[in-house]
Amino acid sequence: MKPAAFDYHAPESLEEALALLNEYGYEAKLLAGGQSLIPTMNFRLARPAVLIDLNRIKELSYIEKNGSGLRLGAMTRQRALERSELVANHAPLLHETMPFIAHPQIRNRGTIGGNIAHADPASELPAVMWALDGYLKLQSAAGERRVAVQDFFVGMFTTDLEPEEMLTEIEIPAMFPRSGWAFREIARRHGDYALVGVAATVRLDEAGRCEDARLVFFSVGEGPVEAQLASDALIGELPGDALIETAAALAAEADIDPDGDIHASADYRRQLARVLARDTLRRAFERTK
Amino acid sequence: MENAPLFSVKVTVNGQLFEREVEPRLLLSDFLRHELALTGTHVGCEHGVCGACTVLLNGEAVRSCLIFAVQAHGQEIVTVEGLTPDGGREALHPLQEAFREAHGLQCGFCTPGILMTLIPFLQEHPQPSEGEIREALSGNLCRCTGYHNIVKAVQLAAETLRHG
Ligand SMILES: Cc1cc2nc3c(=O)[nH]c(=O)nc-3n(C[C@H](O)[C@H](O)[C@H](O)COP(=O)(O)OP(=O)(O)OC[C@H]3O[C@@H](n4cnc5c(N)ncnc54)[C@H](O)[C@@H]3O)c2cc1C
Ligand code: FES
Ligand code: FES
C-alpha cells in the first residue's frame, strides 16, 4: 500500500524543527530514519497530517566524548555507531549490540534516537541504554529536560515524550573500573527481532564482590524489563558459577513474565532467558578482570 | 481530493541528473519505477523486510521503499541499471556475471536488491567468509534458490573482483 497524504517540512536547524513541533504537536510526526515510521505509514497504520523530517539537521548527528563517557546526537545513524571507534572504546556494550539490530540496509538509515523514541519492546537499544544507566535529553521550544532511561519507557511503544518534545541527545556515562558487560539475543534469523535478548552490566568492589549488577531483558514484556531479584541475589556476593545459576534462574522464573506467540511459547522464552542470563553474566564477570 | 502541493526533487541516478515535481508521499521506489521508468528496482513488501527494493544512496545500501523521493533531493542514487551503463549489451558487471555462472538466480525477482546489497559489502569485505556472506544476505529474501547458489555466486564474484 501507499502512505496517505501529509504536509512535509524539512527544517535545516533544530530550532526550526522545535518550532514546527510546537506548532503542530499531536498532528505531527518526526521523521528520523523512517525505518519504523514509513512501514506503518505504507500500511496506513499511521497517517500523520504533518511530517517533520529531521534528516537535514546536521547538528543532531554526532558521537562525542563526554569525559570518559559519550554523547550521541539523536540523528546519528545506527551504522555510524556500529563503525565508531569511540563507541567501541567507551561503550563496548553498545558496540557489541549494534550488529544485532536489523540488517545493514536498515542500519544505514535507522537512527539511535528514532529507535529509542519508538520504544519497541523487542528493540535492543532501550535495554542496552537502560543497562548502561543512560540519560536522554528531551527538548521542546519551551526548554529541555534530562530523563534517566529507566524513567523514559512508559509502556509498549509509549514513552515519557510530550507531543511537542523531541529526543535530541543520548548520554552514556563513563564506565567504572572493574566493570563488565555482555549482550546476547536469540532470533530466528540474524537481524530479525529477537525472541528474547538481554544486556548485562556488572561491577566489582575492591575485594572482588559484586557491587552492582543490571540484567535488562527485551522482547519479554511491554518494554525493557530489569531483573531486580537477580540483581539483589548478586550484589554483595563473590561471583561464581553457582551464584550465576541462582541469579539466572531467579531472572527467568521470577523477574520476567513473558507471553507466548507464534514464534515462541512463554515457557520457551523463559528457558532462553535463563540460558542467556547465565551466559551474559558469566561473560560480564570475566570482563571485570 | 484536493491536490497536495508538489515538491521539486533534483537527484542524480546512475550518474544522470533528474528533476521532477512530486508529492511528498511518493516513495523513492515508486519514483524510480514510475517517474524514471527504472523498473529494475523491484517492490516486494513495502515494509523493509524483503530487500527487493535495495538501492545505493550515496554509496550505501538502503531500502528505497522506506525513503520518500523528496528526501533524495540533492543525493546520489545507484540502481541495478547503474551496474551496466550500456544496458549490459557489451558485458555484465562481474557480480552479475558470477550470478549467471553460479546459478545465483531463478525467477530473478530478488536479484536486483541482492546485487545492490552486495556491491558495498564486497568493497568492504573483498575476501568474505561464508558466514559473512550469509549475514550480509540476511536482509534479502529469495523464495527460489534456497540461497546456496547465491552464496557460491558471491564467492565467485569476490574472486573475480580481487583478481580484477
Ligand atoms: C526489516 C526491519 C527489521 C528491523 N529489525 C530491528 C531489530 O532487530 N531491532 C531493532 O531495534 N529495530 C529493528 N528495526 C527498526 C529500526 O531499528 C528502526 O530504525 C528504528 O526502530 C527506528 O529508528 P528510525 O530512525 O528509523 O526512526 P523512525 O522510523 O523515523 O521513527 C520512529 C518513531 O520515533 C519517532 N521519532 C524519531 N526520532 C525522534 C526523536 N528524535 N524524538 C522523538 N521522537 C522521534 C518518530 O516520530 C516515529 O514515531 C527493524 C526495521 C526493519 C524495517
Ligand atoms: S519492497 Fe522494500 S524491502 Fe520489500
Ligand atoms: S530468484 Fe526468485 S526470489 Fe530469488
Short mmCIF file of C-alpha atoms and ligand atoms in Angstrom, two decimals:
data_model
loop_
_atom_site.label_atom_id
_atom_site.label_comp_id
_atom_site.label_asym_id
_atom_site.label_seq_id
_atom_site.Cartn_x
_atom_site.Cartn_y
_atom_site.Cartn_z
CA MET A 1 0.00 0.00 0.00
CA LYS A 2 0.96 3.65 -0.14
CA PRO A 3 1.05 6.32 2.55
CA ALA A 4 -1.77 8.84 2.94
CA ALA A 5 -1.01 12.44 2.01
CA PHE A 6 0.75 14.66 4.52
CA ASP A 7 2.32 18.10 4.75
CA TYR A 8 6.06 17.85 4.54
CA HIS A 9 8.60 20.04 6.32
CA ALA A 10 12.35 19.57 6.18
CA PRO A 11 13.89 22.07 8.58
CA GLU A 12 17.64 22.66 8.49
CA SER A 13 18.05 23.53 12.17
CA LEU A 14 16.94 22.11 15.49
CA GLU A 15 15.38 25.43 16.44
CA GLU A 16 13.20 25.40 13.33
CA ALA A 17 12.21 21.78 13.94
CA LEU A 18 11.19 22.51 17.54
CA ALA A 19 9.14 25.50 16.41
CA LEU A 20 7.29 23.29 13.89
CA LEU A 21 6.73 20.63 16.52
CA ASN A 22 5.39 23.28 18.86
CA GLU A 23 3.01 24.48 16.16
CA TYR A 24 1.66 21.08 15.08
CA GLY A 25 2.01 18.97 18.25
CA TYR A 26 -0.15 15.83 18.08
CA GLU A 27 -0.79 16.26 14.34
CA ALA A 28 2.89 15.93 13.50
CA LYS A 29 5.32 13.03 13.43
CA LEU A 30 9.08 13.40 13.41
CA LEU A 31 10.74 11.53 10.58
CA ALA A 32 14.15 10.20 11.62
CA GLY A 33 15.48 7.16 9.73
CA GLY A 34 11.94 6.23 8.75
CA GLN A 35 12.68 2.53 9.21
CA SER A 36 9.83 2.07 11.67
CA LEU A 37 7.63 5.03 10.76
CA ILE A 38 7.46 4.60 6.97
CA PRO A 39 6.41 0.91 7.10
CA THR A 40 3.50 1.88 9.36
CA MET A 41 2.61 4.74 7.00
CA ASN A 42 2.83 2.47 3.96
CA PHE A 43 0.25 0.22 5.61
CA ARG A 44 -1.73 3.24 6.81
CA LEU A 45 -1.43 2.15 10.41
CA ALA A 46 -0.13 5.69 10.88
CA ARG A 47 -1.48 8.66 8.93
CA PRO A 48 0.21 11.74 10.34
CA ALA A 49 -1.10 15.02 8.90
CA VAL A 50 2.35 16.58 9.09
CA LEU A 51 5.83 15.10 8.78
CA ILE A 52 8.82 16.95 10.15
CA ASP A 53 11.88 15.42 8.50
CA LEU A 54 14.96 15.65 10.73
CA ASN A 55 17.41 14.36 8.14
CA ARG A 56 18.72 17.77 7.10
CA ILE A 57 19.61 18.82 10.63
CA LYS A 58 23.36 18.24 10.75
CA GLU A 59 23.67 19.39 14.36
CA LEU A 60 21.74 16.31 15.57
CA SER A 61 24.25 13.81 14.23
CA TYR A 62 27.42 13.35 16.31
CA ILE A 63 29.38 10.97 18.51
CA GLU A 64 31.34 12.92 21.11
CA LYS A 65 33.42 12.18 24.18
CA ASN A 66 31.96 13.50 27.38
CA GLY A 67 34.71 12.98 29.97
CA SER A 68 35.12 9.21 29.72
CA GLY A 69 31.52 8.77 28.63
CA LEU A 70 29.79 9.61 25.38
CA ARG A 71 27.20 11.96 23.98
CA LEU A 72 25.30 10.81 20.91
CA GLY A 73 23.14 13.03 18.73
CA ALA A 74 19.67 11.58 18.21
CA MET A 75 20.03 11.53 14.41
CA THR A 76 23.26 9.53 14.48
CA ARG A 77 22.75 6.56 12.17
CA GLN A 78 22.91 3.11 13.70
CA ARG A 79 25.58 2.24 11.13
CA ALA A 80 27.78 5.13 12.28
CA LEU A 81 27.61 3.83 15.85
CA GLU A 82 28.47 0.34 14.69
CA ARG A 83 31.59 1.64 12.94
CA SER A 84 32.66 4.19 15.56
CA GLU A 85 35.92 3.66 17.42
CA LEU A 86 34.79 6.00 20.18
CA VAL A 87 31.78 3.75 20.76
CA ALA A 88 33.96 0.62 20.66
CA ASN A 89 36.30 2.10 23.28
CA HIS A 90 33.89 3.93 25.57
CA ALA A 91 30.65 1.98 25.23
CA PRO A 92 31.74 -1.55 24.30
CA LEU A 93 28.34 -2.98 25.25
CA LEU A 94 26.70 -0.75 22.65
CA HIS A 95 29.37 -1.71 20.11
CA GLU A 96 28.72 -5.40 20.75
CA THR A 97 24.97 -4.90 20.29
CA MET A 98 24.82 -2.86 17.07
CA PRO A 99 25.21 -5.71 14.53
CA PHE A 100 22.13 -7.43 16.02
CA ILE A 101 19.82 -4.55 15.15
CA ALA A 102 18.06 -5.32 11.89
CA HIS A 103 20.14 -5.56 8.70
CA PRO A 104 22.90 -3.32 7.34
CA GLN A 105 20.47 -1.72 4.86
CA ILE A 106 18.20 -0.73 7.77
CA ARG A 107 21.07 0.43 9.99
CA ASN A 108 22.33 2.67 7.18
CA ARG A 109 19.18 4.78 7.64
CA GLY A 110 17.88 4.00 11.12
CA THR A 111 18.95 6.35 13.90
CA ILE A 112 19.62 5.82 17.57
CA GLY A 113 17.09 8.50 18.57
CA GLY A 114 14.35 7.05 16.36
CA ASN A 115 14.96 3.59 17.75
CA ILE A 116 14.73 4.70 21.37
CA ALA A 117 11.77 7.05 20.81
CA HIS A 118 9.89 4.26 19.02
CA ALA A 119 10.04 2.17 22.23
CA ASP A 120 9.52 -1.18 20.55
CA PRO A 121 9.53 -3.82 23.33
CA ALA A 122 11.58 -6.06 21.02
CA SER A 123 14.23 -3.42 20.45
CA GLU A 124 17.78 -3.92 21.67
CA LEU A 125 18.78 -0.31 22.28
CA PRO A 126 16.31 0.62 25.04
CA ALA A 127 17.51 -2.35 27.12
CA VAL A 128 21.15 -1.61 26.42
CA MET A 129 20.78 2.08 27.32
CA TRP A 130 18.98 1.03 30.50
CA ALA A 131 21.80 -1.33 31.47
CA LEU A 132 24.30 1.46 30.80
CA ASP A 133 22.38 3.90 33.03
CA GLY A 134 21.98 6.28 30.12
CA TYR A 135 20.30 9.67 30.14
CA LEU A 136 18.14 11.26 27.46
CA LYS A 137 17.88 14.92 26.60
CA LEU A 138 14.35 15.93 25.62
CA GLN A 139 13.93 19.35 24.04
CA SER A 140 10.97 21.48 23.10
CA ALA A 141 10.57 25.09 22.03
CA ALA A 142 9.96 25.87 25.71
CA GLY A 143 13.11 24.28 27.13
CA GLU A 144 14.78 20.98 27.86
CA ARG A 145 14.90 18.24 30.47
CA ARG A 146 17.16 15.33 31.21
CA VAL A 147 15.50 11.99 31.90
CA ALA A 148 17.02 8.72 33.07
CA VAL A 149 16.43 5.94 30.54
CA GLN A 150 14.74 3.92 33.31
CA ASP A 151 12.04 6.60 33.60
CA PHE A 152 11.56 7.14 29.86
CA PHE A 153 9.76 3.96 28.82
CA VAL A 154 6.15 4.03 29.89
CA GLY A 155 4.80 1.00 28.01
CA MET A 156 4.62 -0.65 24.65
CA PHE A 157 5.53 1.98 22.01
CA THR A 158 4.90 4.60 24.70
CA THR A 159 7.39 6.99 26.25
CA ASP A 160 7.57 9.99 28.54
CA LEU A 161 7.87 12.34 25.49
CA GLU A 162 5.27 15.11 25.24
CA PRO A 163 3.85 15.76 21.75
CA GLU A 164 5.93 18.91 21.37
CA GLU A 165 9.13 17.31 22.66
CA MET A 166 11.97 15.77 20.72
CA LEU A 167 14.69 13.40 21.91
CA THR A 168 17.87 15.22 20.92
CA GLU A 169 20.74 13.52 22.73
CA ILE A 170 21.66 10.27 24.42
CA GLU A 171 24.24 10.37 27.18
CA ILE A 172 26.23 7.30 28.18
CA PRO A 173 28.10 7.66 31.47
CA ALA A 174 31.72 6.64 31.86
CA MET A 175 32.42 3.04 32.78
CA PHE A 176 33.70 2.44 36.28
CA PRO A 177 36.86 0.41 36.80
CA ARG A 178 36.20 -3.32 37.42
CA SER A 179 33.11 -3.19 35.19
CA GLY A 180 31.97 -5.94 32.87
CA TRP A 181 29.28 -6.16 30.23
CA ALA A 182 27.73 -8.59 27.78
CA PHE A 183 24.90 -8.79 25.27
CA ARG A 184 23.13 -11.79 23.77
CA GLU A 185 19.93 -12.47 21.91
CA ILE A 186 18.25 -15.35 20.16
CA ALA A 187 16.44 -14.57 16.91
CA ARG A 188 15.11 -16.94 14.28
CA ARG A 189 17.37 -15.34 11.70
CA HIS A 190 20.20 -12.85 12.13
CA GLY A 191 18.75 -9.33 12.06
CA ASP A 192 15.21 -10.34 12.96
CA TYR A 193 13.64 -9.06 16.15
CA ALA A 194 14.79 -11.31 18.98
CA LEU A 195 12.65 -13.94 20.70
CA VAL A 196 14.49 -12.98 23.87
CA GLY A 197 17.55 -10.86 24.49
CA VAL A 198 19.43 -9.47 27.45
CA ALA A 199 22.04 -6.85 28.26
CA ALA A 200 24.12 -7.32 31.40
CA THR A 201 26.41 -4.91 33.23
CA VAL A 202 28.24 -5.73 36.48
CA ARG A 203 30.79 -4.03 38.72
CA LEU A 204 33.04 -5.43 41.43
CA ASP A 205 34.32 -3.70 44.54
CA GLU A 206 38.00 -3.81 45.52
CA ALA A 207 37.51 -7.08 47.37
CA GLY A 208 36.07 -8.67 44.22
CA ARG A 209 32.46 -8.71 45.44
CA CYS A 210 29.67 -7.75 43.13
CA GLU A 211 28.83 -4.13 43.84
CA ASP A 212 26.32 -3.51 41.09
CA ALA A 213 24.54 -5.71 38.58
CA ARG A 214 21.93 -4.99 35.96
CA LEU A 215 20.29 -7.60 33.82
CA VAL A 216 17.89 -5.97 31.37
CA PHE A 217 15.74 -8.13 29.11
CA PHE A 218 13.85 -7.21 25.96
CA SER A 219 11.13 -8.99 23.96
CA VAL A 220 9.68 -10.36 27.21
CA GLY A 221 7.33 -7.55 28.22
CA GLU A 222 5.97 -4.12 27.42
CA GLY A 223 9.42 -2.56 27.32
CA PRO A 224 12.85 -3.24 28.80
CA VAL A 225 12.48 -5.45 31.89
CA GLU A 226 15.11 -5.23 34.60
CA ALA A 227 15.63 -8.40 36.62
CA GLN A 228 15.59 -6.94 40.11
CA LEU A 229 15.59 -10.18 42.13
CA ALA A 230 18.54 -11.44 40.13
CA SER A 231 20.49 -8.23 40.89
CA ASP A 232 19.63 -8.49 44.59
CA ALA A 233 20.97 -12.03 44.63
CA LEU A 234 24.26 -10.96 43.06
CA ILE A 235 25.03 -7.76 44.96
CA GLY A 236 27.42 -8.20 47.88
CA GLU A 237 28.46 -11.70 46.77
CA LEU A 238 31.60 -13.15 45.23
CA PRO A 239 30.75 -14.12 41.66
CA GLY A 240 30.94 -17.80 40.78
CA ASP A 241 29.11 -20.41 38.74
CA ALA A 242 26.62 -21.37 41.47
CA LEU A 243 25.73 -17.75 42.17
CA ILE A 244 25.28 -17.04 38.46
CA GLU A 245 22.99 -20.09 38.11
CA THR A 246 20.87 -18.86 41.01
CA ALA A 247 20.59 -15.36 39.59
CA ALA A 248 19.76 -16.63 36.10
CA ALA A 249 17.03 -18.90 37.48
CA LEU A 250 15.53 -16.04 39.50
CA ALA A 251 15.58 -13.79 36.46
CA ALA A 252 13.82 -16.32 34.24
CA GLU A 253 11.34 -17.67 36.78
CA ALA A 254 10.51 -14.67 38.94
CA ASP A 255 11.63 -11.41 37.36
CA ILE A 256 10.13 -11.76 33.90
CA ASP A 257 6.69 -12.80 32.75
CA PRO A 258 6.93 -13.36 29.01
CA ASP A 259 3.98 -14.03 26.71
CA GLY A 260 3.85 -16.75 24.10
CA ASP A 261 3.22 -16.07 20.42
CA ILE A 262 3.56 -17.91 17.10
CA HIS A 263 7.35 -17.65 17.31
CA ALA A 264 7.92 -18.97 20.82
CA SER A 265 5.86 -20.15 23.78
CA ALA A 266 6.15 -18.40 27.13
CA ASP A 267 7.97 -21.43 28.57
CA TYR A 268 10.45 -21.47 25.75
CA ARG A 269 11.13 -17.77 26.27
CA ARG A 270 11.79 -18.43 29.97
CA GLN A 271 14.17 -21.20 29.08
CA LEU A 272 16.03 -18.94 26.65
CA ALA A 273 16.08 -16.13 29.20
CA ARG A 274 17.72 -18.39 31.74
CA VAL A 275 20.44 -19.55 29.35
CA LEU A 276 21.09 -16.02 28.08
CA ALA A 277 21.20 -14.59 31.61
CA ARG A 278 23.73 -17.23 32.64
CA ASP A 279 25.90 -16.64 29.56
CA THR A 280 25.88 -12.86 29.74
CA LEU A 281 26.56 -12.79 33.48
CA ARG A 282 29.47 -15.19 33.10
CA ARG A 283 30.90 -13.12 30.27
CA ALA A 284 30.35 -9.86 32.11
CA PHE A 285 32.11 -11.09 35.25
CA GLU A 286 35.01 -12.40 33.17
CA ARG A 287 35.40 -8.97 31.63
CA THR A 288 35.81 -7.29 35.02
CA LYS A 289 39.25 -8.87 35.20
CA MET B 1 -9.44 15.03 -3.05
CA GLU B 2 -7.57 18.30 -3.36
CA ASN B 3 -4.11 18.04 -4.82
CA ALA B 4 -1.23 18.11 -2.39
CA PRO B 5 1.48 20.68 -3.09
CA LEU B 6 4.33 19.30 -5.18
CA PHE B 7 7.98 19.41 -4.27
CA SER B 8 10.82 19.72 -6.70
CA VAL B 9 13.33 16.85 -6.48
CA LYS B 10 16.72 17.03 -8.14
CA VAL B 11 18.52 13.75 -7.83
CA THR B 12 21.40 12.03 -9.56
CA VAL B 13 20.50 8.50 -10.57
CA ASN B 14 23.14 6.31 -12.16
CA GLY B 15 25.23 9.38 -12.90
CA GLN B 16 22.45 11.32 -14.60
CA LEU B 17 20.68 14.32 -13.06
CA PHE B 18 16.88 14.16 -13.00
CA GLU B 19 14.43 16.80 -11.91
CA ARG B 20 10.78 16.06 -11.15
CA GLU B 21 7.86 17.56 -9.25
CA VAL B 22 6.50 15.03 -6.77
CA GLU B 23 4.07 14.63 -3.93
CA PRO B 24 5.95 14.21 -0.65
CA ARG B 25 4.29 10.83 -0.02
CA LEU B 26 5.85 9.31 -3.15
CA LEU B 27 8.26 6.56 -2.13
CA LEU B 28 11.71 6.53 -3.71
CA SER B 29 10.97 3.02 -5.06
CA ASP B 30 7.89 4.32 -6.91
CA PHE B 31 9.77 7.42 -8.05
CA LEU B 32 12.44 5.23 -9.67
CA ARG B 33 9.93 2.88 -11.26
CA HIS B 34 7.14 5.22 -12.33
CA GLU B 35 8.79 8.63 -12.78
CA LEU B 36 12.13 7.48 -14.18
CA ALA B 37 10.98 4.16 -15.70
CA LEU B 38 13.85 2.35 -13.98
CA THR B 39 11.95 -0.84 -13.27
CA GLY B 40 14.99 -2.88 -12.28
CA THR B 41 14.31 -1.85 -8.69
CA HIS B 42 11.66 -4.30 -7.51
CA VAL B 43 8.98 -3.82 -4.91
CA GLY B 44 8.01 -6.82 -2.80
CA CYS B 45 6.72 -5.88 0.60
CA GLU B 46 6.96 -2.12 1.18
CA HIS B 47 7.83 -2.59 4.81
CA GLY B 48 11.56 -3.10 4.70
CA VAL B 49 11.56 -6.88 5.05
CA CYS B 50 12.22 -8.40 1.61
CA GLY B 51 15.10 -6.25 0.35
CA ALA B 52 13.99 -6.38 -3.30
CA CYS B 53 13.94 -2.57 -3.49
CA THR B 54 17.53 -2.08 -2.23
CA VAL B 55 19.45 0.71 -3.99
CA LEU B 56 22.58 2.69 -3.16
CA LEU B 57 22.09 6.10 -1.54
CA ASN B 58 25.40 7.95 -1.54
CA GLY B 59 27.14 4.60 -1.84
CA GLU B 60 25.29 2.79 0.97
CA ALA B 61 22.65 0.10 0.51
CA VAL B 62 19.20 1.26 1.65
CA ARG B 63 15.56 0.26 1.21
CA SER B 64 14.04 2.53 -1.44
CA CYS B 65 10.56 1.67 -0.11
CA LEU B 66 11.44 3.28 3.23
CA ILE B 67 12.56 6.67 1.90
CA PHE B 68 10.41 9.36 0.34
CA ALA B 69 11.59 10.63 -3.02
CA VAL B 70 11.73 14.19 -1.63
CA GLN B 71 14.34 13.00 0.82
CA ALA B 72 16.65 12.03 -2.04
CA HIS B 73 16.84 15.66 -3.17
CA GLY B 74 20.48 16.54 -3.82
CA GLN B 75 21.65 12.96 -3.23
CA GLU B 76 23.15 10.29 -5.39
CA ILE B 77 21.32 7.05 -6.17
CA VAL B 78 22.58 3.97 -7.96
CA THR B 79 20.11 1.31 -9.08
CA VAL B 80 20.76 -2.07 -10.64
CA GLU B 81 20.63 -0.39 -14.07
CA GLY B 82 23.71 1.56 -12.98
CA LEU B 83 25.81 -1.62 -12.90
CA THR B 84 25.76 -1.84 -16.70
CA PRO B 85 25.67 1.65 -18.21
CA ASP B 86 25.09 0.26 -21.72
CA GLY B 87 22.23 -1.96 -20.59
CA GLY B 88 24.51 -4.98 -20.48
CA ARG B 89 24.95 -5.17 -24.25
CA GLU B 90 28.75 -5.31 -24.09
CA ALA B 91 29.24 -7.03 -20.76
CA LEU B 92 27.55 -7.61 -17.44
CA HIS B 93 29.03 -6.39 -14.17
CA PRO B 94 31.37 -9.09 -12.72
CA LEU B 95 28.89 -9.60 -9.88
CA GLN B 96 26.06 -10.21 -12.35
CA GLU B 97 28.31 -12.46 -14.41
CA ALA B 98 29.03 -14.52 -11.29
CA PHE B 99 25.29 -14.85 -10.55
CA ARG B 100 24.73 -16.16 -14.07
CA GLU B 101 27.69 -18.50 -13.86
CA ALA B 102 26.79 -19.95 -10.44
CA HIS B 103 23.01 -20.05 -10.98
CA GLY B 104 22.53 -17.46 -8.24
CA LEU B 105 19.05 -16.64 -9.53
CA GLN B 106 15.95 -18.39 -10.77
CA CYS B 107 12.96 -16.05 -11.20
CA GLY B 108 15.18 -13.03 -10.62
CA PHE B 109 12.74 -11.06 -8.52
CA CYS B 110 15.11 -10.74 -5.57
CA THR B 111 18.25 -10.33 -7.68
CA PRO B 112 18.47 -6.55 -8.16
CA GLY B 113 18.14 -5.95 -4.42
CA ILE B 114 20.68 -8.64 -3.65
CA LEU B 115 23.17 -7.22 -6.14
CA MET B 116 22.84 -3.72 -4.72
CA THR B 117 23.28 -5.09 -1.19
CA LEU B 118 26.43 -6.89 -2.26
CA ILE B 119 28.17 -4.01 -4.07
CA PRO B 120 29.15 -2.11 -0.90
CA PHE B 121 29.53 -5.39 1.03
CA LEU B 122 32.21 -6.69 -1.37
CA GLN B 123 34.01 -3.34 -1.27
CA GLU B 124 34.19 -3.65 2.50
CA HIS B 125 34.83 -7.40 2.52
CA PRO B 126 36.92 -8.30 -0.54
CA GLN B 127 37.52 -11.77 0.91
CA PRO B 128 34.32 -12.64 2.75
CA SER B 129 33.81 -15.86 4.68
CA GLU B 130 30.67 -17.90 4.08
CA GLY B 131 29.32 -16.71 7.43
CA GLU B 132 29.86 -13.08 6.50
CA ILE B 133 28.14 -13.62 3.15
CA ARG B 134 25.12 -15.26 4.78
CA GLU B 135 24.89 -12.46 7.30
CA ALA B 136 25.13 -9.84 4.55
CA LEU B 137 22.25 -11.58 2.76
CA SER B 138 20.10 -11.90 5.87
CA GLY B 139 18.11 -8.81 4.89
CA ASN B 140 17.16 -10.11 1.45
CA LEU B 141 14.52 -12.75 0.86
CA CYS B 142 14.77 -15.20 -2.02
CA ARG B 143 11.90 -17.64 -2.50
CA CYS B 144 13.55 -19.66 -5.28
CA THR B 145 17.20 -20.53 -4.83
CA GLY B 146 17.49 -21.62 -1.21
CA TYR B 147 20.42 -19.13 -1.06
CA HIS B 148 23.05 -21.81 -1.60
CA ASN B 149 23.90 -20.77 -5.15
CA ILE B 150 23.72 -17.12 -4.20
CA VAL B 151 26.47 -17.72 -1.66
CA LYS B 152 28.50 -19.51 -4.33
CA ALA B 153 27.94 -16.63 -6.74
CA VAL B 154 29.21 -14.16 -4.15
CA GLN B 155 32.31 -16.25 -3.56
CA LEU B 156 32.93 -16.40 -7.29
CA ALA B 157 32.36 -12.67 -7.70
CA ALA B 158 34.71 -11.87 -4.82
CA GLU B 159 37.39 -13.91 -6.52
CA THR B 160 36.89 -12.23 -9.91
CA LEU B 161 36.82 -8.78 -8.37
CA ARG B 162 40.02 -9.46 -6.40
CA HIS B 163 41.89 -10.67 -9.46
CA GLY B 164 40.26 -7.86 -11.42
C1 LIG C 1 13.11 -5.19 8.38
C2 LIG C 1 13.37 -4.42 9.65
C3 LIG C 1 13.96 -5.06 10.72
C4 LIG C 1 14.21 -4.39 11.90
N1 LIG C 1 14.80 -5.05 12.93
C5 LIG C 1 15.06 -4.40 14.09
C6 LIG C 1 15.69 -5.06 15.18
O1 LIG C 1 16.04 -6.24 15.11
N2 LIG C 1 15.89 -4.35 16.31
C7 LIG C 1 15.53 -3.03 16.42
O2 LIG C 1 15.75 -2.44 17.46
N3 LIG C 1 14.96 -2.39 15.41
C8 LIG C 1 14.72 -3.03 14.25
N4 LIG C 1 14.13 -2.35 13.22
C9 LIG C 1 13.74 -0.94 13.43
C10 LIG C 1 14.91 0.01 13.16
O3 LIG C 1 15.95 -0.12 14.11
C11 LIG C 1 14.43 1.47 13.14
O4 LIG C 1 15.43 2.19 12.50
C12 LIG C 1 14.16 2.09 14.47
O5 LIG C 1 13.27 1.37 15.27
C13 LIG C 1 13.53 3.46 14.31
O6 LIG C 1 14.51 4.39 14.03
P1 LIG C 1 14.35 5.39 12.85
O7 LIG C 1 15.47 6.36 12.97
O8 LIG C 1 14.21 4.66 11.59
O9 LIG C 1 13.02 6.16 13.28
P2 LIG C 1 11.66 6.50 12.51
O10 LIG C 1 11.09 5.30 11.89
O11 LIG C 1 11.88 7.70 11.66
O12 LIG C 1 10.77 6.96 13.76
C14 LIG C 1 10.24 6.03 14.68
C15 LIG C 1 9.33 6.77 15.66
O13 LIG C 1 10.07 7.59 16.55
C16 LIG C 1 9.70 8.96 16.42
N5 LIG C 1 10.95 9.73 16.50
C17 LIG C 1 12.01 9.58 15.67
N6 LIG C 1 13.03 10.37 16.06
C18 LIG C 1 12.60 11.02 17.17
C19 LIG C 1 13.22 11.96 18.05
N7 LIG C 1 14.47 12.38 17.86
N8 LIG C 1 12.48 12.42 19.09
C20 LIG C 1 11.23 11.99 19.29
N9 LIG C 1 10.59 11.09 18.50
C21 LIG C 1 11.28 10.61 17.45
C22 LIG C 1 9.00 9.07 15.09
O14 LIG C 1 8.11 10.13 15.05
C23 LIG C 1 8.33 7.72 14.99
O15 LIG C 1 7.15 7.70 15.72
C24 LIG C 1 13.87 -3.00 12.02
C25 LIG C 1 13.28 -2.34 10.94
C26 LIG C 1 13.02 -3.04 9.76
C27 LIG C 1 12.38 -2.31 8.62
S1 FES C 2 9.90 -3.66 -1.02
FE1 FES C 2 11.36 -2.58 0.13
S2 FES C 2 12.08 -4.10 1.46
FE2 FES C 2 10.48 -5.14 0.45
S1 FES C 3 15.40 -15.94 -7.63
FE1 FES C 3 13.27 -15.94 -7.33
S2 FES C 3 13.11 -14.87 -5.45
FE2 FES C 3 15.20 -15.12 -5.64
#
